[in-house]
Coordinates of C-alpha atoms and ligand atoms in Angstrom, one line a residue:
M18 CA -0.1 0.1 0.2
K19 CA 1.0 3.4 -0.8
T20 CA 0.0 7.3 0.4
Q21 CA 1.5 10.6 0.3
V22 CA 2.5 11.1 4.1
V23 CA 2.2 8.6 6.4
I24 CA 1.1 10.3 9.9
I25 CA 2.3 8.5 13.3
G26 CA -0.3 9.6 16.2
A27 CA -3.7 10.6 16.9
G28 CA -3.1 13.3 18.8
P29 CA -3.8 17.1 17.6
S30 CA -0.4 17.3 16.2
G31 CA -1.3 14.2 13.9
L32 CA -5.3 14.6 13.4
L33 CA -4.5 18.8 12.6
L34 CA -2.0 18.3 9.6
G35 CA -4.1 15.3 8.8
Q36 CA -6.7 17.9 8.3
L37 CA -4.5 20.5 6.9
L38 CA -2.9 17.9 4.3
A39 CA -6.3 16.5 3.2
R40 CA -7.3 19.8 2.3
S41 CA -4.9 20.7 0.3
G42 CA -4.9 17.0 -1.9
I43 CA -2.6 15.8 -0.5
A44 CA -3.5 11.8 0.7
N45 CA -2.4 10.9 4.3
T46 CA -2.9 7.8 6.6
V47 CA -2.7 8.3 10.2
I48 CA -1.5 5.6 12.7
E49 CA -2.2 5.4 16.0
Q50 CA -1.3 2.6 19.1
R51 CA -4.1 3.5 21.2
S52 CA -8.0 3.8 20.5
A53 CA -9.9 7.0 19.7
D54 CA -11.8 6.7 24.0
Y55 CA -8.2 6.4 25.0
V56 CA -7.1 9.3 23.2
L57 CA -10.3 11.4 24.5
G58 CA -9.5 10.3 27.9
R59 CA -6.4 11.9 28.3
I60 CA -7.3 15.7 30.2
R61 CA -4.6 17.9 29.1
A62 CA -4.6 21.9 27.8
G63 CA -7.1 24.0 28.1
V64 CA -5.7 26.9 26.4
L65 CA -5.4 28.2 22.7
E66 CA -3.4 31.1 21.6
Q67 CA -5.1 32.9 18.5
T68 CA -2.2 31.2 16.2
T69 CA -4.1 28.1 16.9
V70 CA -7.7 29.1 17.0
D71 CA -6.9 30.8 13.1
L72 CA -5.0 27.3 12.2
L73 CA -8.5 25.4 13.3
Q74 CA -9.9 27.5 11.3
T75 CA -8.2 27.1 8.1
A76 CA -8.6 23.7 9.1
G77 CA -12.5 23.8 9.1
V78 CA -12.8 22.8 12.7
A79 CA -13.1 25.7 14.7
E80 CA -17.1 26.1 14.3
R81 CA -18.2 24.2 17.7
M82 CA -15.0 26.0 19.5
H83 CA -16.4 29.5 18.3
Q84 CA -19.7 28.5 19.5
E85 CA -18.9 27.0 22.9
G86 CA -15.1 28.2 23.9
L87 CA -14.3 31.0 26.1
P88 CA -12.3 33.9 24.6
H89 CA -9.9 35.3 28.2
V90 CA -9.1 38.7 27.5
G91 CA -6.5 39.0 31.2
V92 CA -5.2 36.4 33.4
E93 CA -4.1 36.5 36.9
L94 CA -1.3 35.9 39.0
C95 CA -1.5 35.9 43.1
F96 CA 1.3 36.1 44.8
G97 CA 2.1 36.7 48.4
G98 CA -1.7 36.3 49.3
Q99 CA -2.6 39.6 46.5
R100 CA -4.3 38.5 43.1
H101 CA -3.0 40.6 40.1
R102 CA -4.7 41.1 36.6
I103 CA -2.2 40.9 33.3
D104 CA -4.4 42.8 31.0
L105 CA -3.6 40.5 27.7
L106 CA -5.8 42.6 25.8
G107 CA -4.5 45.8 26.7
L108 CA -1.3 45.6 26.8
T109 CA -1.0 43.0 23.3
G110 CA -4.2 43.4 21.5
K111 CA -4.7 39.7 21.7
R112 CA -6.8 37.4 24.0
V113 CA -6.5 33.4 24.4
M114 CA -9.4 30.7 23.8
V115 CA -10.2 28.9 26.8
Y116 CA -11.5 25.2 24.9
G117 CA -10.1 21.8 25.9
Q118 CA -7.4 19.7 24.2
T119 CA -10.1 16.9 24.8
E120 CA -12.8 19.2 22.6
V121 CA -10.2 20.2 19.5
T122 CA -9.3 16.0 19.3
R123 CA -12.9 15.9 19.0
D124 CA -13.7 17.9 16.6
L125 CA -10.4 16.3 14.4
M126 CA -11.3 13.2 14.6
D127 CA -15.1 14.1 13.7
A128 CA -13.8 15.9 10.9
R129 CA -11.6 12.9 9.5
A130 CA -13.9 10.5 9.7
A131 CA -16.6 12.4 7.8
A132 CA -13.8 13.0 5.3
G133 CA -13.2 9.8 5.3
L134 CA -9.8 10.0 5.5
P135 CA -7.8 6.8 6.9
T136 CA -6.9 6.3 10.3
V137 CA -5.8 3.0 11.8
Y138 CA -6.6 2.6 15.7
E139 CA -5.1 0.0 18.2
A140 CA -2.1 -0.4 15.5
D141 CA 0.5 -2.4 17.4
E142 CA 4.4 -2.7 17.0
V143 CA 4.8 0.5 14.6
V144 CA 8.2 0.4 13.0
V145 CA 9.6 3.4 10.6
S146 CA 12.0 2.3 8.6
G147 CA 13.6 3.7 5.8
F148 CA 13.7 7.6 6.4
D149 CA 17.5 8.5 5.4
S150 CA 16.4 6.9 1.8
A151 CA 13.9 8.1 -1.0
T152 CA 11.2 5.1 -0.2
P153 CA 10.0 5.3 3.8
S154 CA 7.9 3.0 5.2
V155 CA 5.5 2.2 7.9
S156 CA 4.9 -1.0 9.4
Y157 CA 2.6 -2.4 12.3
L158 CA 0.5 -5.3 13.8
K159 CA -3.3 -4.9 12.6
D160 CA -5.6 -7.7 14.3
G161 CA -2.3 -10.0 14.1
V162 CA -1.4 -9.0 10.9
R163 CA 1.4 -6.9 9.8
V164 CA 0.7 -4.5 7.2
E165 CA 3.0 -2.3 5.3
L166 CA 3.2 1.1 4.0
Q167 CA 5.1 3.1 1.5
A168 CA 5.5 7.1 1.7
D169 CA 6.9 10.2 0.2
F170 CA 7.1 11.6 4.2
I171 CA 6.7 10.3 7.6
A172 CA 5.4 12.8 10.4
G173 CA 6.5 12.1 13.8
C174 CA 3.5 13.1 15.6
D175 CA 3.4 10.2 18.7
G176 CA 4.4 12.3 22.0
F177 CA 7.1 12.4 23.8
H178 CA 7.1 8.0 24.2
G179 CA 6.8 7.6 20.6
V180 CA 8.5 5.0 18.3
C181 CA 9.7 8.3 15.5
R182 CA 12.5 10.0 17.5
A183 CA 13.6 6.4 19.1
S184 CA 14.5 5.2 15.8
V185 CA 16.9 8.4 14.9
P186 CA 20.9 7.1 15.3
A187 CA 21.7 8.3 18.8
A188 CA 25.0 10.1 16.4
A189 CA 22.1 11.7 14.2
I190 CA 19.9 13.6 16.9
T191 CA 21.3 16.2 20.2
L192 CA 18.9 16.2 23.2
H193 CA 19.1 19.0 25.6
E194 CA 16.6 18.1 29.0
K195 CA 15.8 19.3 32.2
V196 CA 13.7 17.5 34.7
Y197 CA 11.8 19.6 37.6
P198 CA 12.0 17.9 41.2
F199 CA 8.2 17.8 41.6
G200 CA 4.9 17.3 39.6
W201 CA 1.5 18.9 39.3
L202 CA -1.8 16.9 40.4
G203 CA -5.0 17.8 38.1
V204 CA -8.5 17.7 39.2
L205 CA -11.4 17.7 36.5
A206 CA -14.5 19.1 38.4
D207 CA -18.1 20.0 37.1
V208 CA -18.2 23.0 39.7
P209 CA -18.5 26.8 38.0
P210 CA -14.5 28.2 38.3
V211 CA -13.8 30.4 41.5
S212 CA -12.8 32.9 39.2
D213 CA -13.9 34.3 35.5
E214 CA -9.9 34.2 34.6
L215 CA -7.1 31.8 35.1
I216 CA -4.9 32.0 38.5
Y217 CA -1.7 31.1 38.5
V218 CA -0.5 31.2 42.5
Q219 CA 2.6 31.4 44.4
H220 CA 2.6 30.0 47.3
E221 CA 4.9 29.4 49.8
R222 CA 3.8 25.4 50.3
G223 CA 3.7 25.0 46.1
F224 CA 2.0 26.1 42.8
A225 CA -1.8 26.3 42.2
L226 CA -3.8 27.1 39.1
C227 CA -7.4 27.5 39.0
S228 CA -8.5 26.6 35.1
Q229 CA -11.4 25.9 33.8
R230 CA -12.9 24.2 30.8
S231 CA -16.5 25.6 30.8
K232 CA -18.6 28.0 33.1
V233 CA -19.5 24.5 35.0
R234 CA -16.6 22.8 34.5
S235 CA -13.8 23.4 36.3
R236 CA -9.7 22.3 36.0
Y237 CA -7.3 22.7 38.9
Y238 CA -3.6 21.9 39.9
V239 CA -1.5 21.7 43.1
Q240 CA 2.1 21.7 42.8
C241 CA 3.0 17.9 44.3
A242 CA 6.0 15.4 45.2
L243 CA 6.9 13.4 42.1
D244 CA 6.7 10.3 43.9
D245 CA 3.2 11.0 45.3
D246 CA 0.7 8.5 44.7
V247 CA -2.5 10.4 43.3
A248 CA -4.5 7.1 44.7
A249 CA -3.4 8.7 48.2
W250 CA -5.1 11.9 47.4
S251 CA -8.4 11.7 48.4
D252 CA -10.8 14.9 47.2
D253 CA -10.7 16.0 50.4
A254 CA -7.1 16.3 50.7
F255 CA -6.9 18.2 47.0
W256 CA -9.3 20.5 48.0
A257 CA -8.1 21.5 51.4
E258 CA -4.7 21.9 50.1
L259 CA -6.0 24.1 47.2
K260 CA -7.5 26.1 49.7
R261 CA -4.9 27.0 51.6
R262 CA -2.5 27.9 48.7
L263 CA -5.3 30.5 47.8
P264 CA -6.2 34.4 49.3
T265 CA -8.6 33.4 52.1
E266 CA -11.5 35.6 50.3
T267 CA -10.9 33.5 46.7
A268 CA -10.7 30.2 48.7
A269 CA -14.4 31.1 50.4
Q270 CA -15.6 31.3 47.0
L271 CA -14.5 27.9 46.1
V272 CA -17.1 25.5 44.9
T273 CA -15.5 21.7 45.3
G274 CA -17.4 18.9 44.4
A275 CA -16.3 15.2 43.0
S276 CA -13.4 15.0 40.6
I277 CA -14.1 13.4 37.4
E278 CA -10.3 13.0 36.9
K279 CA -7.6 13.6 38.9
S280 CA -3.8 12.9 37.3
I281 CA 0.0 13.8 38.0
A282 CA 2.1 15.3 35.6
P283 CA 5.4 15.8 36.2
L284 CA 7.0 18.0 34.6
R285 CA 10.3 18.4 32.0
S286 CA 11.9 20.6 29.5
F287 CA 13.5 19.1 26.5
V288 CA 14.1 19.5 22.9
A289 CA 15.8 17.3 20.1
E290 CA 17.6 18.9 17.5
P291 CA 17.3 18.7 14.7
L292 CA 13.8 18.0 13.9
R293 CA 13.9 16.4 10.2
F294 CA 15.6 13.4 9.6
G295 CA 15.8 12.2 5.6
S296 CA 11.8 11.8 5.4
M297 CA 11.2 12.0 8.3
F298 CA 10.0 14.9 10.7
L299 CA 9.2 15.5 14.5
V300 CA 6.6 17.7 15.5
G301 CA 5.2 18.2 18.9
D302 CA 5.1 16.6 21.8
A303 CA 7.5 13.8 19.5
G304 CA 10.6 17.1 19.6
H305 CA 9.6 18.7 22.2
I306 CA 8.3 19.4 26.0
V307 CA 7.7 22.2 28.0
P308 CA 6.3 22.1 31.6
P309 CA 2.8 23.3 31.4
T310 CA 3.3 26.6 33.2
G311 CA 3.2 28.9 30.0
A312 CA -0.1 26.7 28.1
K313 CA 2.7 26.4 25.3
G314 CA 3.3 22.5 24.8
L315 CA -0.5 22.0 21.9
N316 CA 0.1 25.4 20.6
L317 CA 3.6 24.7 19.8
A318 CA 2.5 21.6 18.4
A319 CA 0.0 23.8 16.1
S320 CA 3.2 26.0 15.1
D321 CA 5.0 22.8 14.0
V322 CA 1.7 21.6 12.0
A323 CA 1.7 24.8 10.2
Y324 CA 5.2 25.4 9.4
L325 CA 5.4 21.3 8.3
W326 CA 2.4 21.6 6.1
Q327 CA 3.5 24.5 4.4
A328 CA 6.3 23.1 3.9
I329 CA 5.7 19.5 2.3
S330 CA 2.3 21.5 0.5
G331 CA 5.2 23.8 -1.4
W332 CA 7.5 20.5 -1.8
Y333 CA 4.4 19.5 -3.3
A334 CA 3.6 22.2 -5.7
G335 CA 7.0 22.2 -6.6
S336 CA 8.8 24.2 -4.2
K337 CA 11.6 21.2 -2.7
A338 CA 13.4 23.6 -1.0
E339 CA 10.4 24.9 1.7
I340 CA 11.2 21.4 3.8
D341 CA 14.7 22.1 4.3
H342 CA 14.2 24.9 6.4
Y343 CA 11.1 23.3 9.0
S344 CA 13.4 22.2 11.5
S345 CA 15.2 25.2 11.7
R346 CA 11.7 27.5 11.2
A347 CA 10.5 25.7 13.6
L348 CA 13.0 25.4 16.6
A349 CA 13.3 29.4 16.5
R350 CA 9.7 29.2 17.9
I351 CA 10.5 26.2 20.0
W352 CA 13.3 27.6 22.0
K353 CA 11.3 31.3 22.7
A354 CA 8.7 29.4 24.1
E355 CA 10.8 26.8 26.2
R356 CA 12.0 29.9 27.7
F357 CA 8.7 31.3 28.6
S358 CA 7.9 28.2 30.2
W359 CA 11.2 28.2 32.2
W360 CA 10.5 31.5 33.5
M361 CA 7.4 31.1 34.5
T362 CA 7.6 27.8 36.1
S363 CA 11.1 29.0 37.9
L364 CA 9.2 32.1 39.2
M365 CA 5.7 30.3 40.3
H366 CA 6.7 27.2 42.3
K367 CA 8.3 26.1 45.2
F368 CA 12.1 24.3 44.6
P369 CA 13.4 22.2 47.4
D370 CA 16.5 23.3 47.2
S371 CA 16.6 27.1 45.8
G372 CA 17.4 27.9 49.8
S373 CA 16.3 31.8 50.9
F374 CA 18.1 33.4 48.3
G375 CA 16.5 31.4 46.0
H376 CA 13.0 32.5 47.4
K377 CA 13.8 36.4 47.6
M378 CA 14.5 36.5 43.6
Q379 CA 11.5 34.6 43.0
M380 CA 10.0 38.0 45.2
A381 CA 12.0 40.4 44.0
E382 CA 10.7 39.6 40.2
M383 CA 7.4 39.4 41.0
D384 CA 7.4 42.8 42.9
Y385 CA 9.1 44.1 39.5
L386 CA 7.0 42.6 36.9
F387 CA 3.9 44.3 39.0
S388 CA 5.6 47.5 39.0
S389 CA 6.4 47.3 35.7
Q390 CA 4.6 48.1 32.4
A391 CA 7.1 46.4 29.9
A392 CA 7.5 43.6 32.5
M393 CA 3.9 43.1 32.2
T394 CA 4.0 43.4 28.4
V395 CA 6.8 41.0 27.7
L396 CA 4.9 38.3 29.9
A397 CA 1.7 39.4 28.3
E398 CA 2.7 39.1 24.6
N399 CA 4.7 35.6 25.6
Y400 CA 1.4 34.2 27.1
V401 CA -0.8 35.1 24.2
G402 CA 1.7 33.8 21.8
L403 CA 5.1 34.9 19.8
P404 CA 4.0 35.1 15.6
L405 CA 4.4 32.4 13.5
V406 CA 7.4 34.0 11.1
Ligands
RFL502 P1 0.1 13.5 21.9 O1 -1.1 14.6 22.4 O2 0.6 13.2 23.2 O3 -0.4 12.3 21.1 C1 0.7 11.7 20.4 C2 -0.3 10.3 20.1 O4 0.6 9.7 19.6 C3 0.3 8.2 19.9 N1 1.8 7.3 19.8 C4 1.4 6.6 18.8 N2 0.9 5.9 17.9 C5 1.7 5.0 17.2 N3 2.9 4.5 17.5 C6 3.1 5.0 18.3 N4 4.8 3.8 18.7 C7 3.0 5.5 19.1 N5 3.6 6.4 20.2 C8 2.6 7.3 20.4 C9 -0.2 8.3 21.2 O5 -1.0 7.7 21.9 C10 -0.5 10.1 20.7 O6 -2.5 9.6 21.0 O7 1.2 14.6 21.1 P2 0.9 16.3 20.2 O8 0.0 15.3 19.1 O9 1.8 16.6 19.8 O10 0.3 17.2 21.3 C11 0.5 17.2 22.3 C12 -0.1 17.8 23.4 O11 -0.9 16.7 23.7 C13 1.0 18.8 24.7 O12 1.8 19.7 24.2 C14 0.2 19.3 25.4 O13 -1.1 18.4 26.1 C15 0.4 20.4 26.7 N6 -0.1 21.0 27.7 C16 -0.7 21.9 27.3 N7 -0.3 22.5 26.2 C17 -1.1 24.2 25.4 O14 -0.7 24.2 24.7 N8 -1.7 24.5 26.8 C18 -2.1 23.9 27.9 O15 -2.4 24.9 28.4 C19 -1.4 22.8 28.5 N9 -1.4 22.1 29.4 C20 -0.6 19.8 28.5 C21 -1.2 21.1 29.8 C22 0.2 19.0 29.2 C23 -0.1 18.5 30.6 N10 -0.2 17.0 30.9 C24 -0.8 16.0 31.3 C25 1.7 17.0 30.3 C26 -1.9 20.3 30.9 C27 -1.5 19.5 31.2 C28 -1.5 18.5 32.7
PHB503 C1 -5.7 23.1 32.0 O1 -6.6 24.1 31.8 O2 -5.1 22.0 31.6 C2 -3.8 24.6 31.7 C3 -4.5 25.6 32.1 C4 -3.4 27.0 31.5 C5 -2.2 26.2 32.0 C6 -1.7 24.9 31.7 C7 -2.4 23.9 31.8 O3 -0.9 27.0 32.0

């Protein structure tokens, strides 16, 4: 069997790339190791940059997002028990959209199914080969039978633990990594959000985040130890810890309820260089990870997709050179989002080993931030997302 592009992974990167390529008339097959329900069950990102919103619009999957998504024009940072607002719209002229990754993925899956585009779920033992030649191929086991697909290109949209990056010879790739000494414990609950806007909280007991999915569904996080067992965190213990980290008046307004999802995510900064290996490209979490503090992961995945879609459609239209720029173009934007996510993580969390000096630096930085229009603008322009160049 042959197609033009084989896409490994049916997360947001793989599905969005498939949708855009199909709209440019480029045949593609998506190969996913899990079931569609499993993919939809992973609760992850919540904040979309305007460039991501625009790309979903271009892909023809923005209708429900525009109806149900919540445009946000500001965000709050809480420090020393005081809430401070960053006026995103006033400082940058831009807003962000609160619309869950689950919903983005569902919209993309529905559009793919409606267009009748080939998708293989529950594909086992996926193997990528020949990407250093002109005849790359992907094979997988489906219902016990090995199937082989030839293509012009392979898009590695298979996340941090995927097979594509792992198939590259060690000498051909450089990995940059920082692992943080804590995780985020997240709870999803059908309760109204405590505030109209997101609140990022710096507290001596550790970071907390009040986020949301809708007017009736909230997403909250507290910084936790890396070796914490999620089963040992009862709902009551979670709400009590969150309340301790919020200002008294905010804690008093918090509506609690039964969790519908609870999980712990480790925090990591990671970049693989380059992102192209012959006819195989790494896209999204397969090539880089950011800690979730800046809300950049899904948005970076979307910008990688935009660059690769342009490069591949350019190639089929006869302009063969653009494909050579994919890696450097994507990495230039990735490193800036890595910097912002690392900075915001460093500013907002309790670090076990930074001592009183580290704590004083965080306090001075926060104090400066709220006294300087320039500093707030720097935060705001990174939060709403840097332009696609
Ligand atoms: P995904 O979503 O991991 O999808 C990869 C897919 O590939 C499949 N796969 C394979 N398929 C075939 N063969 C193999 N060998 C395979 N190996 C893996 C997997 O099953 C999966 O379906 O990567 P993708 O598409 O690049 O998307 C990236 C985003 O999911 C990620 O960056 C964001 O969720 C990060 N993130 C956030 N990003 C934002 O932009 N804004 C946010 O507010 C935000 N909040 C978050 C987040 C991530 C979090 N966690 C849990 C890490 C909050 C959290 C808590
Ligand atoms: C979320 O709603 O899950 C979320 C929002 C903002 C972040 C991270 C996660 O920075």
